[in-house]
mmCIF file of C-alpha atoms in Angstrom:
data_model
loop_
_atom_site.group_PDB
_atom_site.id
_atom_site.type_symbol
_atom_site.label_atom_id
_atom_site.label_comp_id
_atom_site.label_asym_id
_atom_site.label_seq_id
_atom_site.Cartn_x
_atom_site.Cartn_y
_atom_site.Cartn_z
ATOM 1 C CA UNK A 1 -13.943 160.079 129.739
ATOM 2 C CA UNK A 2 -10.166 160.312 129.256
ATOM 3 C CA UNK A 3 -8.602 160.286 125.784
ATOM 4 C CA UNK A 4 -5.282 158.935 124.502
ATOM 5 C CA UNK A 5 -3.232 160.271 121.581
ATOM 6 C CA UNK A 6 0.150 159.403 120.098
ATOM 7 C CA UNK A 7 2.303 162.451 119.330
ATOM 8 C CA UNK A 8 5.685 163.106 117.747
ATOM 9 C CA UNK A 9 8.391 165.336 119.200
ATOM 10 C CA UNK A 10 10.928 166.386 116.563
ATOM 11 C CA UNK A 11 14.637 166.583 117.343
ATOM 12 C CA UNK A 12 16.283 169.987 117.615
ATOM 13 C CA UNK A 13 18.501 168.766 114.769
ATOM 14 C CA UNK A 14 16.264 168.498 111.662
ATOM 15 C CA UNK A 15 18.171 165.536 110.175
ATOM 16 C CA UNK A 16 17.968 163.413 113.332
ATOM 17 C CA UNK A 17 15.190 161.166 114.610
ATOM 18 C CA UNK A 18 12.553 162.497 116.929
ATOM 19 C CA UNK A 19 10.653 160.589 119.618
ATOM 20 C CA UNK A 20 7.066 159.482 120.093
ATOM 21 C CA UNK A 21 5.073 159.967 123.271
ATOM 22 C CA UNK A 22 1.543 159.299 124.503
ATOM 23 C CA UNK A 23 -0.664 162.184 125.580
ATOM 24 C CA UNK A 24 -3.417 161.386 128.094
ATOM 25 C CA UNK A 25 -6.143 163.988 128.710
ATOM 26 C CA UNK A 26 -8.783 163.763 131.421
ATOM 27 C CA UNK A 27 -10.923 166.616 132.665
ATOM 28 C CA UNK A 28 -8.821 169.015 130.589
ATOM 29 C CA UNK A 29 -5.630 167.940 132.362
ATOM 30 C CA UNK A 30 -2.963 166.585 129.980
ATOM 31 C CA UNK A 31 -0.052 164.357 130.894
ATOM 32 C CA UNK A 32 2.704 162.864 128.747
ATOM 33 C CA UNK A 33 4.192 159.359 128.803
ATOM 34 C CA UNK A 34 7.580 159.375 127.102
ATOM 35 C CA UNK A 35 8.895 156.436 125.066
ATOM 36 C CA UNK A 36 12.203 155.465 123.482
ATOM 37 C CA UNK A 37 10.589 154.968 120.058
ATOM 38 C CA UNK A 38 12.413 156.891 117.326
ATOM 39 C CA UNK A 39 11.187 158.183 113.963
ATOM 40 C CA UNK A 40 12.351 160.613 111.310
ATOM 41 C CA UNK A 41 9.972 163.565 110.740
ATOM 42 C CA UNK A 42 9.028 162.310 107.278
ATOM 43 C CA UNK A 43 7.940 158.977 108.775
ATOM 44 C CA UNK A 44 5.148 160.524 110.851
ATOM 45 C CA UNK A 45 1.796 161.903 109.669
ATOM 46 C CA UNK A 46 0.802 164.421 112.348
ATOM 47 C CA UNK A 47 -2.860 165.071 111.264
ATOM 48 C CA UNK A 48 -3.654 161.336 111.232
ATOM 49 C CA UNK A 49 -1.214 160.442 114.060
ATOM 50 C CA UNK A 50 0.170 157.485 112.151
ATOM 51 C CA UNK A 51 3.409 156.115 110.740
ATOM 52 C CA UNK A 52 4.221 156.771 107.080
ATOM 53 C CA UNK A 53 5.748 153.973 104.984
ATOM 54 C CA UNK A 54 7.727 155.508 102.126
ATOM 55 C CA UNK A 55 7.976 153.314 98.999
ATOM 56 C CA UNK A 56 11.796 153.359 98.763
ATOM 57 C CA UNK A 57 12.709 152.294 102.313
ATOM 58 C CA UNK A 58 14.657 149.093 102.909
ATOM 59 C CA UNK A 59 13.220 145.901 104.365
ATOM 60 C CA UNK A 60 14.884 146.368 107.754
ATOM 61 C CA UNK A 61 13.419 149.830 108.194
ATOM 62 C CA UNK A 62 10.020 148.675 106.934
ATOM 63 C CA UNK A 63 10.020 145.798 109.446
ATOM 64 C CA UNK A 64 10.983 148.194 112.230
ATOM 65 C CA UNK A 65 8.174 150.603 111.344
ATOM 66 C CA UNK A 66 5.656 147.765 111.061
ATOM 67 C CA UNK A 67 6.674 146.458 114.475
ATOM 68 C CA UNK A 68 6.500 149.965 115.923
ATOM 69 C CA UNK A 69 3.030 150.466 114.469
ATOM 70 C CA UNK A 70 1.848 147.300 116.228
ATOM 71 C CA UNK A 71 3.480 148.441 119.468
ATOM 72 C CA UNK A 72 1.765 151.833 119.346
ATOM 73 C CA UNK A 73 -1.568 150.147 118.709
ATOM 74 C CA UNK A 74 -1.118 147.750 121.628
ATOM 75 C CA UNK A 75 0.053 150.442 124.028
ATOM 76 C CA UNK A 76 -2.799 152.814 123.206
ATOM 77 C CA UNK A 77 -5.254 149.936 123.637
ATOM 78 C CA UNK A 78 -3.619 149.176 126.964
ATOM 79 C CA UNK A 79 -4.041 152.777 128.089
ATOM 80 C CA UNK A 80 -7.672 152.677 126.984
ATOM 81 C CA UNK A 81 -8.112 149.425 128.907
ATOM 82 C CA UNK A 82 -6.748 151.073 132.062
ATOM 83 C CA UNK A 83 -9.174 153.968 131.578
ATOM 84 C CA UNK A 84 -12.089 151.537 131.227
ATOM 85 C CA UNK A 85 -11.045 149.749 134.424
ATOM 86 C CA UNK A 86 -10.941 153.038 136.298
ATOM 87 C CA UNK A 87 -14.323 154.066 134.862
ATOM 88 C CA UNK A 88 -15.897 150.790 136.012
ATOM 89 C CA UNK A 89 -14.922 151.436 139.610
ATOM 90 C CA UNK A 90 -17.340 154.346 139.646
ATOM 91 C CA UNK A 91 -14.850 156.371 141.628
ATOM 92 C CA UNK A 92 -13.274 159.659 140.651
ATOM 93 C CA UNK A 93 -9.776 159.463 139.159
ATOM 94 C CA UNK A 94 -7.213 161.876 137.751
ATOM 95 C CA UNK A 95 -4.883 161.834 134.761
ATOM 96 C CA UNK A 96 -2.022 160.997 137.118
ATOM 97 C CA UNK A 97 -3.830 157.793 138.108
ATOM 98 C CA UNK A 98 -3.902 156.611 134.497
ATOM 99 C CA UNK A 99 -0.220 157.345 134.019
ATOM 100 C CA UNK A 100 0.644 155.701 137.342
ATOM 101 C CA UNK A 101 -1.191 152.493 136.426
ATOM 102 C CA UNK A 102 0.501 152.436 133.031
ATOM 103 C CA UNK A 103 4.018 152.982 134.330
ATOM 104 C CA UNK A 104 3.930 150.973 137.551
ATOM 105 C CA UNK A 105 0.900 148.724 137.161
ATOM 106 C CA UNK A 106 -0.093 149.655 140.726
ATOM 107 C CA UNK A 107 -3.367 147.824 141.533
ATOM 108 C CA UNK A 108 -3.594 146.727 137.902
ATOM 109 C CA UNK A 109 -0.885 144.081 137.708
ATOM 110 C CA UNK A 110 1.602 144.179 134.856
ATOM 111 C CA UNK A 111 3.807 141.331 133.660
ATOM 112 C CA UNK A 112 7.116 143.059 134.431
ATOM 113 C CA UNK A 113 6.022 144.290 137.856
ATOM 114 C CA UNK A 114 4.692 140.811 138.661
ATOM 115 C CA UNK A 115 8.035 139.293 137.624
ATOM 116 C CA UNK A 116 9.993 141.759 139.766
ATOM 117 C CA UNK A 117 7.902 140.641 142.715
ATOM 118 C CA UNK A 118 8.596 136.965 141.955
ATOM 119 C CA UNK A 119 12.334 137.697 141.709
ATOM 120 C CA UNK A 120 12.289 139.427 145.084
ATOM 121 C CA UNK A 121 10.523 136.445 146.670
ATOM 122 C CA UNK A 122 13.013 134.002 145.130
ATOM 123 C CA UNK A 123 15.928 136.011 146.506
ATOM 124 C CA UNK A 124 14.342 136.033 149.963
ATOM 125 C CA UNK A 125 14.068 132.223 150.044
ATOM 126 C CA UNK A 126 17.596 131.710 148.715
ATOM 127 C CA UNK A 127 16.790 130.643 145.143
ATOM 128 C CA UNK A 128 19.429 132.940 143.699
ATOM 129 C CA UNK A 129 20.034 131.113 140.417
ATOM 130 C CA UNK A 130 16.350 131.126 139.449
ATOM 131 C CA UNK A 131 16.131 134.796 140.431
ATOM 132 C CA UNK A 132 19.119 135.601 138.227
ATOM 133 C CA UNK A 133 17.625 133.657 135.322
ATOM 134 C CA UNK A 134 14.298 135.508 135.607
ATOM 135 C CA UNK A 135 16.158 138.830 135.845
ATOM 136 C CA UNK A 136 18.018 138.117 132.592
ATOM 137 C CA UNK A 137 14.784 137.102 130.875
ATOM 138 C CA UNK A 138 12.692 140.059 132.027
ATOM 139 C CA UNK A 139 15.440 142.557 131.172
ATOM 140 C CA UNK A 140 15.370 141.301 127.574
ATOM 141 C CA UNK A 141 11.568 141.393 127.465
ATOM 142 C CA UNK A 142 11.644 144.902 128.928
ATOM 143 C CA UNK A 143 13.939 146.083 126.126
ATOM 144 C CA UNK A 144 11.447 144.720 123.628
ATOM 145 C CA UNK A 145 8.585 146.565 125.332
ATOM 146 C CA UNK A 146 10.535 149.824 125.370
ATOM 147 C CA UNK A 147 10.852 149.617 129.169
ATOM 148 C CA UNK A 148 7.054 149.850 129.478
ATOM 149 C CA UNK A 149 4.976 147.248 131.277
ATOM 150 C CA UNK A 150 2.185 145.178 129.770
ATOM 151 C CA UNK A 151 -0.899 143.915 131.593
ATOM 152 C CA UNK A 152 -0.956 140.210 132.450
ATOM 153 C CA UNK A 153 -4.165 139.825 130.453
ATOM 154 C CA UNK A 154 -2.399 141.277 127.400
ATOM 155 C CA UNK A 155 0.293 138.587 127.281
ATOM 156 C CA UNK A 156 -0.988 136.693 124.252
ATOM 157 C CA UNK A 157 0.330 134.737 121.288
ATOM 158 C CA UNK A 158 0.655 137.789 119.042
ATOM 159 C CA UNK A 159 2.784 139.642 121.596
ATOM 160 C CA UNK A 160 5.098 136.674 122.154
ATOM 161 C CA UNK A 161 5.512 136.060 118.405
ATOM 162 C CA UNK A 162 6.456 139.718 118.008
ATOM 163 C CA UNK A 163 8.993 139.314 120.804
ATOM 164 C CA UNK A 164 10.500 136.293 119.041
ATOM 165 C CA UNK A 165 10.787 138.321 115.821
ATOM 166 C CA UNK A 166 12.435 141.113 117.815
ATOM 167 C CA UNK A 167 15.022 138.644 119.114
ATOM 168 C CA UNK A 168 15.667 137.273 115.617
ATOM 169 C CA UNK A 169 16.156 140.761 114.180
ATOM 170 C CA UNK A 170 18.614 141.478 117.021
ATOM 171 C CA UNK A 171 20.780 138.536 115.968
ATOM 172 C CA UNK A 172 19.848 136.301 118.920
ATOM 173 C CA UNK A 173 20.436 132.614 118.188
ATOM 174 C CA UNK A 174 17.535 130.085 118.455
ATOM 175 C CA UNK A 175 18.799 128.498 121.683
ATOM 176 C CA UNK A 176 19.084 131.879 123.415
ATOM 177 C CA UNK A 177 15.653 132.896 122.132
ATOM 178 C CA UNK A 178 14.286 129.600 123.460
ATOM 179 C CA UNK A 179 15.938 130.296 126.830
ATOM 180 C CA UNK A 180 14.064 133.613 127.051
ATOM 181 C CA UNK A 181 10.782 132.027 125.945
ATOM 182 C CA UNK A 182 11.008 129.187 128.465
ATOM 183 C CA UNK A 183 11.804 131.679 131.211
ATOM 184 C CA UNK A 184 8.847 133.891 130.298
ATOM 185 C CA UNK A 185 6.584 130.845 130.111
ATOM 186 C CA UNK A 186 7.611 129.774 133.613
ATOM 187 C CA UNK A 187 6.866 133.267 134.932
ATOM 188 C CA UNK A 188 3.543 133.420 133.070
ATOM 189 C CA UNK A 189 2.506 130.040 134.475
ATOM 190 C CA UNK A 190 3.191 131.330 137.986
ATOM 191 C CA UNK A 191 0.699 134.142 137.346
ATOM 192 C CA UNK A 192 -1.839 131.625 136.030
ATOM 193 C CA UNK A 193 -1.396 129.430 139.122
ATOM 194 C CA UNK A 194 -2.077 132.461 141.313
ATOM 195 C CA UNK A 195 -5.243 133.101 139.255
ATOM 196 C CA UNK A 196 -3.993 136.555 138.293
ATOM 197 C CA UNK A 197 -4.760 135.800 134.647
ATOM 198 C CA UNK A 198 -6.294 132.966 132.634
ATOM 199 C CA UNK A 199 -4.233 130.483 130.633
ATOM 200 C CA UNK A 200 -4.098 131.664 127.017
ATOM 201 C CA UNK A 201 -1.130 129.488 125.923
ATOM 202 C CA UNK A 202 0.775 132.480 124.483
ATOM 203 C CA UNK A 203 3.922 130.431 123.767
ATOM 204 C CA UNK A 204 2.331 127.832 121.480
ATOM 205 C CA UNK A 205 3.620 129.492 118.271
ATOM 206 C CA UNK A 206 7.219 130.228 119.319
ATOM 207 C CA UNK A 207 10.258 127.995 119.573
ATOM 208 C CA UNK A 208 10.920 126.624 123.068
ATOM 209 C CA UNK A 209 13.139 123.658 122.212
ATOM 210 C CA UNK A 210 16.903 123.249 122.344
ATOM 211 C CA UNK A 211 18.912 122.897 119.152
ATOM 212 C CA UNK A 212 21.732 120.418 119.313
ATOM 213 C CA UNK A 213 24.983 122.345 119.518
ATOM 214 C CA UNK A 214 27.276 121.305 116.658
ATOM 215 C CA UNK A 215 29.856 124.048 116.353
ATOM 216 C CA UNK A 216 31.427 124.446 119.788
ATOM 217 C CA UNK A 217 34.176 121.848 119.522
ATOM 218 C CA UNK A 218 37.722 122.491 118.284
ATOM 219 C CA UNK A 219 40.326 119.904 117.222
ATOM 220 C CA UNK A 220 43.378 118.888 119.221
ATOM 221 C CA UNK A 221 45.717 121.124 117.216
ATOM 222 C CA UNK A 222 43.698 124.197 118.238
ATOM 223 C CA UNK A 223 43.859 123.162 121.896
ATOM 224 C CA UNK A 224 47.646 122.941 121.472
ATOM 225 C CA UNK A 225 47.751 126.416 119.918
ATOM 226 C CA UNK A 226 45.776 127.827 122.829
ATOM 227 C CA UNK A 227 48.072 126.117 125.330
ATOM 228 C CA UNK A 228 51.240 127.351 123.620
ATOM 229 C CA UNK A 229 50.276 131.023 123.214
ATOM 230 C CA UNK A 230 52.859 133.344 124.788
ATOM 231 C CA UNK A 231 50.758 135.528 127.070
ATOM 232 C CA UNK A 232 53.494 136.588 129.483
ATOM 233 C CA UNK A 233 52.740 140.282 128.931
ATOM 234 C CA UNK A 234 48.967 139.787 129.275
ATOM 235 C CA UNK A 235 48.243 138.354 132.755
ATOM 236 C CA UNK A 236 44.446 138.459 132.484
ATOM 237 C CA UNK A 237 44.467 136.689 129.121
ATOM 238 C CA UNK A 238 46.974 134.226 130.562
ATOM 239 C CA UNK A 239 44.616 133.539 133.474
ATOM 240 C CA UNK A 240 41.693 133.018 131.068
ATOM 241 C CA UNK A 241 43.786 130.590 129.035
ATOM 242 C CA UNK A 242 44.749 128.699 132.219
ATOM 243 C CA UNK A 243 41.090 128.356 133.220
ATOM 244 C CA UNK A 244 40.257 127.096 129.725
ATOM 245 C CA UNK A 245 43.070 124.535 129.837
ATOM 246 C CA UNK A 246 42.180 123.438 133.382
ATOM 247 C CA UNK A 247 38.641 122.781 132.161
ATOM 248 C CA UNK A 248 40.010 120.713 129.287
ATOM 249 C CA UNK A 249 42.407 118.816 131.563
ATOM 250 C CA UNK A 250 39.527 117.951 133.889
ATOM 251 C CA UNK A 251 37.297 116.454 131.169
ATOM 252 C CA UNK A 252 35.459 119.673 130.391
ATOM 253 C CA UNK A 253 34.633 120.833 133.912
ATOM 254 C CA UNK A 254 32.158 123.727 133.847
ATOM 255 C CA UNK A 255 33.222 127.182 135.015
ATOM 256 C CA UNK A 256 30.918 127.203 138.038
ATOM 257 C CA UNK A 257 32.306 123.844 139.194
ATOM 258 C CA UNK A 258 35.872 125.128 138.798
ATOM 259 C CA UNK A 259 35.012 128.268 140.768
ATOM 260 C CA UNK A 260 33.795 126.295 143.774
ATOM 261 C CA UNK A 261 36.529 123.647 143.834
ATOM 262 C CA UNK A 262 38.124 123.551 147.268
ATOM 263 C CA UNK A 263 41.586 122.428 148.303
ATOM 264 C CA UNK A 264 40.047 119.685 150.431
ATOM 265 C CA UNK A 265 38.503 118.244 147.237
ATOM 266 C CA UNK A 266 42.000 117.121 146.175
ATOM 267 C CA UNK A 267 43.101 114.104 148.189
ATOM 268 C CA UNK A 268 45.536 111.285 147.387
ATOM 269 C CA UNK A 269 45.886 112.462 143.771
ATOM 270 C CA UNK A 270 42.125 112.281 143.230
ATOM 271 C CA UNK A 271 40.030 115.411 142.639
ATOM 272 C CA UNK A 272 36.419 114.872 143.693
ATOM 273 C CA UNK A 273 33.581 117.334 143.277
ATOM 274 C CA UNK A 274 29.820 117.453 142.955
ATOM 275 C CA UNK A 275 28.396 119.037 139.808
ATOM 276 C CA UNK A 276 26.445 122.211 140.574
ATOM 277 C CA UNK A 277 24.027 121.483 137.741
ATOM 278 C CA UNK A 278 23.080 117.870 138.515
ATOM 279 C CA UNK A 279 24.506 117.102 141.950
ATOM 280 C CA UNK A 280 26.400 114.116 140.556
ATOM 281 C CA UNK A 281 29.689 113.248 142.297
ATOM 282 C CA UNK A 282 32.668 112.959 139.940
ATOM 283 C CA UNK A 283 36.221 111.768 140.526
ATOM 284 C CA UNK A 284 39.228 112.816 138.431
ATOM 285 C CA UNK A 285 42.743 111.466 138.599
ATOM 286 C CA UNK A 286 45.092 114.383 139.270
ATOM 287 C CA UNK A 287 47.503 114.949 136.374
ATOM 288 C CA UNK A 288 50.704 116.996 136.086
ATOM 289 C CA UNK A 289 49.299 119.803 133.842
ATOM 290 C CA UNK A 290 46.531 120.414 136.392
ATOM 291 C CA UNK A 291 49.100 120.892 139.152
ATOM 292 C CA UNK A 292 51.177 123.236 136.977
ATOM 293 C CA UNK A 293 48.228 125.614 136.727
ATOM 294 C CA UNK A 294 47.480 125.458 140.444
ATOM 295 C CA UNK A 295 51.147 126.221 141.238
ATOM 296 C CA UNK A 296 50.987 129.484 139.242
ATOM 297 C CA UNK A 297 48.540 131.186 141.580
ATOM 298 C CA UNK A 298 48.481 132.163 145.247
ATOM 299 C CA UNK A 299 45.218 131.090 146.881
ATOM 300 C CA UNK A 300 46.573 131.009 150.445
ATOM 301 C CA UNK A 301 43.838 133.291 151.803
ATOM 302 C CA UNK A 302 40.920 131.202 150.552
ATOM 303 C CA UNK A 303 39.776 127.576 150.801
ATOM 304 C CA UNK A 304 39.380 127.454 147.018
ATOM 305 C CA UNK A 305 41.704 125.664 144.634
ATOM 306 C CA UNK A 306 41.583 128.268 141.849
ATOM 307 C CA UNK A 307 41.805 132.089 142.117
ATOM 308 C CA UNK A 308 38.246 132.757 140.973
ATOM 309 C CA UNK A 309 36.641 133.510 144.340
ATOM 310 C CA UNK A 310 39.434 135.484 145.985
ATOM 311 C CA UNK A 311 37.909 137.640 148.736
ATOM 312 C CA UNK A 312 36.026 135.814 151.483
ATOM 313 C CA UNK A 313 34.501 139.110 152.679
ATOM 314 C CA UNK A 314 32.661 139.715 149.403
ATOM 315 C CA UNK A 315 29.713 137.942 147.819
ATOM 316 C CA UNK A 316 31.066 134.693 146.372
ATOM 317 C CA UNK A 317 28.464 134.291 143.652
ATOM 318 C CA UNK A 318 29.023 137.820 142.385
ATOM 319 C CA UNK A 319 32.781 137.149 142.244
ATOM 320 C CA UNK A 320 32.129 133.949 140.275
ATOM 321 C CA UNK A 321 29.872 135.742 137.789
ATOM 322 C CA UNK A 322 32.280 138.642 137.311
ATOM 323 C CA UNK A 323 35.152 136.221 136.760
ATOM 324 C CA UNK A 324 33.103 134.205 134.253
ATOM 325 C CA UNK A 325 32.411 137.368 132.263
ATOM 326 C CA UNK A 326 36.064 138.402 132.345
ATOM 327 C CA UNK A 327 37.398 134.967 131.369
ATOM 328 C CA UNK A 328 35.000 134.514 128.457
ATOM 329 C CA UNK A 329 35.701 138.047 127.222
ATOM 330 C CA UNK A 330 39.458 137.355 127.191
ATOM 331 C CA UNK A 331 38.916 133.942 125.580
ATOM 332 C CA UNK A 332 36.781 135.492 122.850
ATOM 333 C CA UNK A 333 39.634 137.860 121.989
ATOM 334 C CA UNK A 334 42.132 134.975 121.976
ATOM 335 C CA UNK A 335 39.824 133.088 119.631
ATOM 336 C CA UNK A 336 39.725 136.068 117.294
ATOM 337 C CA UNK A 337 43.533 136.234 117.415
ATOM 338 C CA UNK A 338 43.683 132.573 116.363
ATOM 339 C CA UNK A 339 41.021 133.266 113.703
ATOM 340 C CA UNK A 340 38.748 130.524 115.014
ATOM 341 C CA UNK A 341 35.450 129.980 113.235
ATOM 342 C CA UNK A 342 33.531 129.912 116.535
ATOM 343 C CA UNK A 343 33.590 132.156 119.624
ATOM 344 C CA UNK A 344 36.050 130.773 122.173
ATOM 345 C CA UNK A 345 34.509 130.247 125.630
ATOM 346 C CA UNK A 346 35.112 127.895 128.536
ATOM 347 C CA UNK A 347 32.295 125.753 127.142
ATOM 348 C CA UNK A 348 34.423 125.067 124.055
ATOM 349 C CA UNK A 349 36.851 123.196 126.310
ATOM 350 C CA UNK A 350 34.017 120.873 127.381
ATOM 351 C CA UNK A 351 32.848 120.243 123.825
ATOM 352 C CA UNK A 352 36.435 119.941 122.645
ATOM 353 C CA UNK A 353 37.231 117.232 125.190
ATOM 354 C CA UNK A 354 34.171 115.199 124.197
ATOM 355 C CA UNK A 355 34.855 115.602 120.476
ATOM 356 C CA UNK A 356 38.522 114.629 120.814
ATOM 357 C CA UNK A 357 37.597 111.672 123.030
ATOM 358 C CA UNK A 358 35.225 110.461 120.345
ATOM 359 C CA UNK A 359 37.927 110.855 117.670
ATOM 360 C CA UNK A 360 40.175 108.619 119.835
ATOM 361 C CA UNK A 361 37.494 105.917 119.664
ATOM 362 C CA UNK A 362 36.771 106.176 123.367
ATOM 363 C CA UNK A 363 33.378 104.533 123.962
ATOM 364 C CA UNK A 364 30.362 106.803 124.321
ATOM 365 C CA UNK A 365 29.597 105.281 127.722
ATOM 366 C CA UNK A 366 32.990 106.384 129.062
ATOM 367 C CA UNK A 367 32.614 109.884 127.588
ATOM 368 C CA UNK A 368 29.180 110.158 129.185
ATOM 369 C CA UNK A 369 30.496 109.125 132.597
ATOM 370 C CA UNK A 370 33.474 111.446 132.317
ATOM 371 C CA UNK A 371 31.262 114.475 131.648
ATOM 372 C CA UNK A 372 28.583 113.692 134.225
ATOM 373 C CA UNK A 373 25.655 113.402 131.811
ATOM 374 C CA UNK A 374 23.438 111.551 134.274
ATOM 375 C CA UNK A 375 20.453 113.816 133.591
ATOM 376 C CA UNK A 376 19.683 112.115 130.262
ATOM 377 C CA UNK A 377 17.886 108.763 130.177
ATOM 378 C CA UNK A 378 20.085 107.422 127.401
ATOM 379 C CA UNK A 379 23.223 108.355 129.323
ATOM 380 C CA UNK A 380 22.002 106.657 132.487
ATOM 381 C CA UNK A 381 21.780 103.383 130.568
ATOM 382 C CA UNK A 382 25.425 103.712 129.617
ATOM 383 C CA UNK A 383 26.419 104.557 133.180
ATOM 384 C CA UNK A 384 24.727 101.606 134.862
ATOM 385 C CA UNK A 385 27.888 99.689 135.840
ATOM 386 C CA UNK A 386 30.997 101.558 134.689
ATOM 387 C CA UNK A 387 34.406 101.341 136.365
ATOM 388 C CA UNK A 388 35.724 104.885 136.934
ATOM 389 C CA UNK A 389 39.265 103.710 136.178
ATOM 390 C CA UNK A 390 38.254 103.553 132.519
ATOM 391 C CA UNK A 391 37.377 107.264 132.691
ATOM 392 C CA UNK A 392 40.784 108.127 134.183
ATOM 393 C CA UNK A 393 42.487 106.079 131.486
ATOM 394 C CA UNK A 394 40.537 107.917 128.799
ATOM 395 C CA UNK A 395 41.521 111.324 130.208
ATOM 396 C CA UNK A 396 45.194 110.312 130.466
ATOM 397 C CA UNK A 397 45.079 109.175 126.853
ATOM 398 C CA UNK A 398 43.796 112.565 125.722
ATOM 399 C CA UNK A 399 46.305 114.552 127.783
ATOM 400 C CA UNK A 400 49.188 112.478 126.440
ATOM 401 C CA UNK A 401 47.982 113.158 122.882
ATOM 402 C CA UNK A 402 48.064 116.879 123.655
#
């Protein structure tokens, strides 16, 4: 029967970290499986093939080593599980077969390989946004696993709790961690539905809620400062600022909705659009500062109102995503220049509009209508019979205060 060992390969530079690898031997044929796990020579006990915890190491290093120890234990058990599966078939197998199953999960399904298959299917049926979400989630989970796969049957509560701790130690905020967890749970449930594994409820001990965001709004004076920045010599930062201000002027319109605004959506001084997130139709009275931004840019070769999707021969969604990354990167730097306490993004414009509207004593029902919050039961109550002219009046009031 095949054997599995964990071995350490020292760096050619004595003071630098070396790497760990798994050695699989079957019928006197040895193969190596490399990892990205790093250790200093004094942290590895070669005779016992185990990690050494020195008494004077810091908490961060101790936590890293403890997590690595658990990972090594799980991965060796996984390799042993693959060997047992191959033994039970009663057929002859080679060392390469063990390594192949471990790395690609061929015939023995792994969580990452299963997810890649789901993503491919989603792309084929046109569900691009869900595919992109799953890709983001599985890339993060893959970094946690050291780019190795894990069997579907090995996705349990202990593994997911370790992943949550990994995210926390990486500085990931609770809402982002929850986003990853909810994505993984959706993928896992797909595997359960296909009867590829049994339901073990691995996410019952991790956070999957959504914390209320409280620190994304900025006061009116900060919005003024952003508007009045002289960015003549910095066209990309100027463009990012214009997108931020356009979002604010339009009651906190989201970036994706701005990207897909078309010229035909503006008619008789009314801008109408359907929210990408909820499908709700919104109407905005066209104001002078909105037109001033539109007049700055040449969009003659596209049907779009803003210069976000600029080349009709290229993938529109990829252009939108690239632009979103660029704009938020430039906004973050502007926020640092203004010494803001929070990262500046296009979403701050949305929160800022709502916060300022509330400070102007504009009723919650009008704020809810203005921002298209029809997905919440409480908001729907407020929106039951609201005249949209009140929303336009509220927006005009805020723009005049600016």
